[in-house]
CSV table of C-alpha atoms in Angstrom, one decimal:
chain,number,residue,atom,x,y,z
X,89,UNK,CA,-50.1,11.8,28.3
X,90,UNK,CA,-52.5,9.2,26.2
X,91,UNK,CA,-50.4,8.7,23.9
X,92,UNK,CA,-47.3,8.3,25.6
X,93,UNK,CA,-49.3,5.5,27.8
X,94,UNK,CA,-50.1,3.8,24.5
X,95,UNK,CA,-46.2,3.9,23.5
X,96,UNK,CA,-45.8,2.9,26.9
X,97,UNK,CA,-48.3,-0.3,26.4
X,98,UNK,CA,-46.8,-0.9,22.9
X,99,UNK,CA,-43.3,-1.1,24.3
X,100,UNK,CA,-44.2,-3.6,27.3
X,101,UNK,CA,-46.4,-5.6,24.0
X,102,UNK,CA,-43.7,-5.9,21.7
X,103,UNK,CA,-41.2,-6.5,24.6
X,104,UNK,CA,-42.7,-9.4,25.7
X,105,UNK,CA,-42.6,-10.5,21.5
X,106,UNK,CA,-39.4,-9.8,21.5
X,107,UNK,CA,-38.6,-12.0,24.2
X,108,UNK,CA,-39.8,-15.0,22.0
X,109,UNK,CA,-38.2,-13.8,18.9
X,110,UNK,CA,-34.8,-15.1,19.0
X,111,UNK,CA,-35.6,-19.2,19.6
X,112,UNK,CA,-38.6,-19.1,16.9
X,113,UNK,CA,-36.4,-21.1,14.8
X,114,UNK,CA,-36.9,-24.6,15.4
X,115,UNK,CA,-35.4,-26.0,12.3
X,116,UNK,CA,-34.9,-25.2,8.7
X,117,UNK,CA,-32.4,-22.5,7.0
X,118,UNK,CA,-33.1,-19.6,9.4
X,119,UNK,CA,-32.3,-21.9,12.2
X,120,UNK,CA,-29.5,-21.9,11.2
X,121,UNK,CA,-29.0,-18.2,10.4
X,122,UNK,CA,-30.1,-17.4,14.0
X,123,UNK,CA,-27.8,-19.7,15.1
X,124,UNK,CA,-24.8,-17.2,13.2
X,125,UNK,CA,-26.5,-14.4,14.6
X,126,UNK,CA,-26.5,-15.2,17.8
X,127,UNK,CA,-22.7,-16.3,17.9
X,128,UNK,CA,-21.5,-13.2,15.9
X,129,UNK,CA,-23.5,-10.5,17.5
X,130,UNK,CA,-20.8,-8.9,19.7
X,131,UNK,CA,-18.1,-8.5,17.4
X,132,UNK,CA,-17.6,-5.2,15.6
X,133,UNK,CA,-15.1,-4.0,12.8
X,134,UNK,CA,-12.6,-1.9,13.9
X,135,UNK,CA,-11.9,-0.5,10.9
X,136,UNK,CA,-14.5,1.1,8.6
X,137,UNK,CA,-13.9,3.1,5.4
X,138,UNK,CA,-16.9,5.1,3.7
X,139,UNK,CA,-16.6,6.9,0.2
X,140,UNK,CA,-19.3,8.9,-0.3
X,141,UNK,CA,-21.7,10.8,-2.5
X,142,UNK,CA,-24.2,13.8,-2.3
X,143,UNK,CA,-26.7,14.6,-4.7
X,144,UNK,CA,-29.1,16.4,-5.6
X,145,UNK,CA,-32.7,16.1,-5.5
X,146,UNK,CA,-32.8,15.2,-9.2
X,147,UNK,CA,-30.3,12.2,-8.6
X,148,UNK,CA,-27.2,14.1,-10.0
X,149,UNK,CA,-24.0,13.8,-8.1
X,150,UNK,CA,-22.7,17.3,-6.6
X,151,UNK,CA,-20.1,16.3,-4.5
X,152,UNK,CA,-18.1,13.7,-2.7
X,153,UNK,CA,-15.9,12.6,-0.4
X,154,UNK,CA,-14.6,10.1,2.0
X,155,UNK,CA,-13.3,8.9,5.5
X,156,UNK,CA,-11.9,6.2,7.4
X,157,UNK,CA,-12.8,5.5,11.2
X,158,UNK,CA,-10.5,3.4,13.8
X,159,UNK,CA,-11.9,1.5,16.9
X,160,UNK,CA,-10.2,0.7,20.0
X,161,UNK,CA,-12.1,-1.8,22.5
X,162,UNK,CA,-11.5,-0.4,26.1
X,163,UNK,CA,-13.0,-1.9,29.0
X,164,UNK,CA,-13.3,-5.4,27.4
X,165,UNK,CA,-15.1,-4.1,24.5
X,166,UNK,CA,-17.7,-2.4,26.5
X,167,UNK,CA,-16.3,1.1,25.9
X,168,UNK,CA,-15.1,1.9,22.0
X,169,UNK,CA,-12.9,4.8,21.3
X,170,UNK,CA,-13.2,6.3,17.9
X,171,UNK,CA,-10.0,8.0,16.0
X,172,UNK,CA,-11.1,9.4,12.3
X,173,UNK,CA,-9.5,10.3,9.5
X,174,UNK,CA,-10.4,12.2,6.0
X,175,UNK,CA,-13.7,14.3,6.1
X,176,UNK,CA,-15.4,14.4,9.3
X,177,UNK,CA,-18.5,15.3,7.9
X,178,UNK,CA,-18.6,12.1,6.8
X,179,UNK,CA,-19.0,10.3,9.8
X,180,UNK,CA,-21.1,12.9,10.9
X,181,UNK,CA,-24.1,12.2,8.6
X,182,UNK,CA,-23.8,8.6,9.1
X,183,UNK,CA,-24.0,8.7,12.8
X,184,UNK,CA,-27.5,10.3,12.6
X,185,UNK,CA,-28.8,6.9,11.1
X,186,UNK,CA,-26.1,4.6,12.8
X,187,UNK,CA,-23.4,3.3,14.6
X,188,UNK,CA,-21.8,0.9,11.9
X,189,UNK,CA,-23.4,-2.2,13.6
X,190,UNK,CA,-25.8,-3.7,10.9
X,191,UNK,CA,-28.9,-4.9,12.6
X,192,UNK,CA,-30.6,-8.1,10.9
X,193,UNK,CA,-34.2,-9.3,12.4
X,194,UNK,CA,-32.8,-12.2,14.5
X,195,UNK,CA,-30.9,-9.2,16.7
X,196,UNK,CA,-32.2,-9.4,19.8
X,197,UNK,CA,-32.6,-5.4,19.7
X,198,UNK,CA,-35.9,-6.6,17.6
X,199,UNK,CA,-39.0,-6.1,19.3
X,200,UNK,CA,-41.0,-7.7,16.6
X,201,UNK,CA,-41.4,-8.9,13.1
X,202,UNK,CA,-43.4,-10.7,10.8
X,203,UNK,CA,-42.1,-12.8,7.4
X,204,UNK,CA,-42.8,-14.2,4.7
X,205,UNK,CA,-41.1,-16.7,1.7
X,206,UNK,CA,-40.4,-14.8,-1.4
X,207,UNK,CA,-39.3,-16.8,-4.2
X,208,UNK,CA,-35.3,-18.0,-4.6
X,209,UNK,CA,-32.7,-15.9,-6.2
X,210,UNK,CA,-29.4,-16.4,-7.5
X,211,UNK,CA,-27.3,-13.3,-5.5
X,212,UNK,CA,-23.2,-13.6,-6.4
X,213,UNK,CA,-23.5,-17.0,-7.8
X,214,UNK,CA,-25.4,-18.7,-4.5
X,215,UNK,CA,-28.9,-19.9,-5.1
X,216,UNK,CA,-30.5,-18.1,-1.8
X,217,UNK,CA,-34.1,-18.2,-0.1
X,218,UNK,CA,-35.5,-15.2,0.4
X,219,UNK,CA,-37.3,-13.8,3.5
X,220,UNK,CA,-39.0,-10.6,3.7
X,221,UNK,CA,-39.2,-9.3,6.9
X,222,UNK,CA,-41.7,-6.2,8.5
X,223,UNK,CA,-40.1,-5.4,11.9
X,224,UNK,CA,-40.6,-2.9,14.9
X,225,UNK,CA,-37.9,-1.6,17.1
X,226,UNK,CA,-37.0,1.2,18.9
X,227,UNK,CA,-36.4,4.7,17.2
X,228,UNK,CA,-32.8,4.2,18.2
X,229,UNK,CA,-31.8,0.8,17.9
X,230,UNK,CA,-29.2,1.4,15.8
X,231,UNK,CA,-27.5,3.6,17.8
X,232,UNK,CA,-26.2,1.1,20.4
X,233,UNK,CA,-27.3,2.0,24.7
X,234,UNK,CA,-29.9,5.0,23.5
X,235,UNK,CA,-33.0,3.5,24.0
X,236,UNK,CA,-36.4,5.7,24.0
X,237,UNK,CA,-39.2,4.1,24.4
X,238,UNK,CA,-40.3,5.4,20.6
X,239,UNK,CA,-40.9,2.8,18.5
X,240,UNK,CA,-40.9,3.1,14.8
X,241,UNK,CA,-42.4,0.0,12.5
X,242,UNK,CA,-45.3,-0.7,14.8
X,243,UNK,CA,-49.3,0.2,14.3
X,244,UNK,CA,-50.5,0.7,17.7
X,245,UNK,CA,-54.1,0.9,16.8
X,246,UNK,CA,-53.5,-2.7,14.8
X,247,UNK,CA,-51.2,-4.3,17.1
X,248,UNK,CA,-48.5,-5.3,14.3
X,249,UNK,CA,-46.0,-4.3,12.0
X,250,UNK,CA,-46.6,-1.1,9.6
X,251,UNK,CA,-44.0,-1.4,7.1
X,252,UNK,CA,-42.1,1.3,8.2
X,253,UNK,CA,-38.9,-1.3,8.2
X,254,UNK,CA,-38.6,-4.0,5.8
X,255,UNK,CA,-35.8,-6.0,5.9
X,256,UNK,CA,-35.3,-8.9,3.0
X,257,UNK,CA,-32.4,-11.6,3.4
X,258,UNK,CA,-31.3,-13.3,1.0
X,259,UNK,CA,-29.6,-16.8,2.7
X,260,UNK,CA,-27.6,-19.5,1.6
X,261,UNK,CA,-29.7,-23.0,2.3
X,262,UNK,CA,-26.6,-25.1,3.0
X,263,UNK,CA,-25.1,-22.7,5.6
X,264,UNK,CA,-27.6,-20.3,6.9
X,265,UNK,CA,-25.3,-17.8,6.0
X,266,UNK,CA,-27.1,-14.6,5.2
X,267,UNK,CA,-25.6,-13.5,1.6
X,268,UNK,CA,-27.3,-10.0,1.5
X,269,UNK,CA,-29.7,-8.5,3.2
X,270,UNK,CA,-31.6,-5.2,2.2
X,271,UNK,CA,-33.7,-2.8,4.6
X,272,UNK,CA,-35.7,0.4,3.9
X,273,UNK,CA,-36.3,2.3,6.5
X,274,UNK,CA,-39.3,5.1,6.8
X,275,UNK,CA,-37.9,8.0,9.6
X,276,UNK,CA,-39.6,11.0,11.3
X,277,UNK,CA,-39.6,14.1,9.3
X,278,UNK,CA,-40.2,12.5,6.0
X,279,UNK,CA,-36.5,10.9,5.8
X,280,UNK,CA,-35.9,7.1,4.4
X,281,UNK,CA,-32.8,5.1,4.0
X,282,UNK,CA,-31.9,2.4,2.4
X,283,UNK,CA,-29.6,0.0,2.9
X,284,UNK,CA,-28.1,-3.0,1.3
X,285,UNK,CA,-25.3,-5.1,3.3
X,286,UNK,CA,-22.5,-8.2,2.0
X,287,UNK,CA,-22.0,-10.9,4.6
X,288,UNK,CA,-19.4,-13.6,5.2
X,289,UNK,CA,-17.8,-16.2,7.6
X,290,UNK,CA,-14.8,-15.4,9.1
X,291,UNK,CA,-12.8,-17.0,11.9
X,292,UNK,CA,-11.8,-14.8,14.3
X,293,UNK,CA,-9.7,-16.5,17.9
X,294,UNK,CA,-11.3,-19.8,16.6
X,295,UNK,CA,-14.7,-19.0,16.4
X,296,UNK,CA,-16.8,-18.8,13.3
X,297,UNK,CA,-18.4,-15.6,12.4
X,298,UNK,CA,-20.7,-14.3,9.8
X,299,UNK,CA,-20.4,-10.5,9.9
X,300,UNK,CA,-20.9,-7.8,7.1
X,301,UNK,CA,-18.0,-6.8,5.0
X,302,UNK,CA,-19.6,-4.3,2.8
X,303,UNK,CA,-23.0,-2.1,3.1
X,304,UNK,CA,-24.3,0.9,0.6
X,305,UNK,CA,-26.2,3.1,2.6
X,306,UNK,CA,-28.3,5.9,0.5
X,307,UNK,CA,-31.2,8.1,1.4
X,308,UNK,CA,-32.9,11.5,1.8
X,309,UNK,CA,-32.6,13.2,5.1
X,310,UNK,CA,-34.5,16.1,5.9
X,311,UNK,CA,-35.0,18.8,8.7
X,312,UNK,CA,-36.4,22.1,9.2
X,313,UNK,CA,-33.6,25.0,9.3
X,314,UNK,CA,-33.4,28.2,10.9
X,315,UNK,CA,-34.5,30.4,7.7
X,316,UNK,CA,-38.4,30.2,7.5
X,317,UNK,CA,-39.8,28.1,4.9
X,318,UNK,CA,-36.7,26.7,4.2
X,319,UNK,CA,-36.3,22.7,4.3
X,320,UNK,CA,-32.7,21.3,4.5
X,321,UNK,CA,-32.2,18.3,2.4
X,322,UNK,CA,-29.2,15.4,2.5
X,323,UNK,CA,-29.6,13.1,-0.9
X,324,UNK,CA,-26.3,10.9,-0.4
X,325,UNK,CA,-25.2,7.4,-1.3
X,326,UNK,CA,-22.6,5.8,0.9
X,327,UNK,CA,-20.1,2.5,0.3
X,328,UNK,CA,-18.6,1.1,4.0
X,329,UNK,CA,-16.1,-1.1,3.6
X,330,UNK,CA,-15.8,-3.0,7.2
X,331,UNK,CA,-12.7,-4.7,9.0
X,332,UNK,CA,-10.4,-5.9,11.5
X,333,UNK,CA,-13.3,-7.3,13.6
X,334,UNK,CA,-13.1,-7.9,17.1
X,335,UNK,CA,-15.4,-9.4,20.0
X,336,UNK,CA,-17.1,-6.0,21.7
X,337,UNK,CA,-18.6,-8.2,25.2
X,338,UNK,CA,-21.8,-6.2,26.0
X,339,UNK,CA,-21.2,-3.2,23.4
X,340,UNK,CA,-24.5,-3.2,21.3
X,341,UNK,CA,-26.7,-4.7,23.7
């Protein structure tokens, strides 16, 4: 019961942060990125393919395969239906990290974060600024309406971020557009991903977008299995390709 009341305060803490977090940006380059953010945060692809490797524990490739998923928008966009095609167990591992909507730390799902300047870097021929972000959110923020009330990335005996999720942008000064953006995440159970995602501005019905169009997902995820002594291991690297993108009103909120 303690320590669900501290969860409890820590949630209603970073809450109240995360109220703040959006309109930090008063000028510069992530003004600008927050500004793209906040305009492109409701659309979704509705078309996302995924080849995809497992390995072993060693590194070594031991299998692969791939998948393709299809969105429909019912209800205005706040209901998506799902058609897939190709392995299913594909999708099935993926949708035990997420839901194909790449978080960034302007995402209003963020409860928290704190930043800092790393030095410039020349990513696909654009000279970006770099931002390392160390952010809290809930354990299932990337799943979109599952909330918990478990946060993941936040020390509650030190009040701040832990480093259990780093994100690190890599933006372009003259448009705020963020070129790439990298995240390690540390989960329950002794599993990590990584991820890193490809961003661009599109116009979609007359607005101007900037949503992902690639992201390579890789990681070890581990649970315990029914045989004793006996720890079940996914090593896999995964390459999304996303399209088709539509406005989803209220989907990932």
């Amino acid at each position: 019961m303690k320590r669900r009341m501290m969860t409890m305060a820590a949630v209603a803490l970073v809450s109240m942060i995360s109220l703040f977090a959006a309109d930090t940006w008063e000028s510069g380059t992530l003004f600008h990125t927050n500004t793209l953010v906040d305009g492109s945060d409701e659309y979704i692809a509705t078309t996302r393919s995924v080849q995809i490797e497992y390995r072993n524990s060693n590194g070594e490739g031991i299998g692969e395969s791939s998948a393709t998923a299809y969105y429909t928008l019912k209800n205005h966009g706040s209901l998506i239906e799902r058609q897939l095609s190709g392995d299913r167990d594909v999708f099935a591992l993926l949708d035990t990290i997420y839901d194909g909507y790449v978080m960034t730390p302007f995402n209003d799902g963020i409860y928290s974060y704190d930043h800092d300047r790393l030095e410039d870097m020349d990513v696909d021929g654009v000279l970006c600024e770099v931002y390392r972000f160390e952010v809290a959110m809930d354990l299932n923020t990337l799943h979109a309406g599952r909330a918990t009330g478990e946060l993941i990335g936040w020390d509650e005996e030190e009040g701040e971020e832990d480093g259990d999720i780093v994100m690190t942008l890599y933006v372009d000064p003259s448009s705020g557009l963020i070129v790439r953006q990298d995240m390690h995440i540390e989960l329950p159970g002794n599993s990590y991903v990584d991820q890193s995602s490809w961003f661009e501005l599109q116009e979609i019905d007359g607005a101007t977008v900037m949503v992902p169009t690639q992201a390579e997902t890789s990681g070890r995820l581990q649970k315990a299995s029914n045989a004793p002594d006996v720890l079940d291991s996914v090593y896999f690297s995964a390459l999304e390709t996303f399209s088709g993108y539509q406005m989803a009103d209220g989907w990932h909120e």
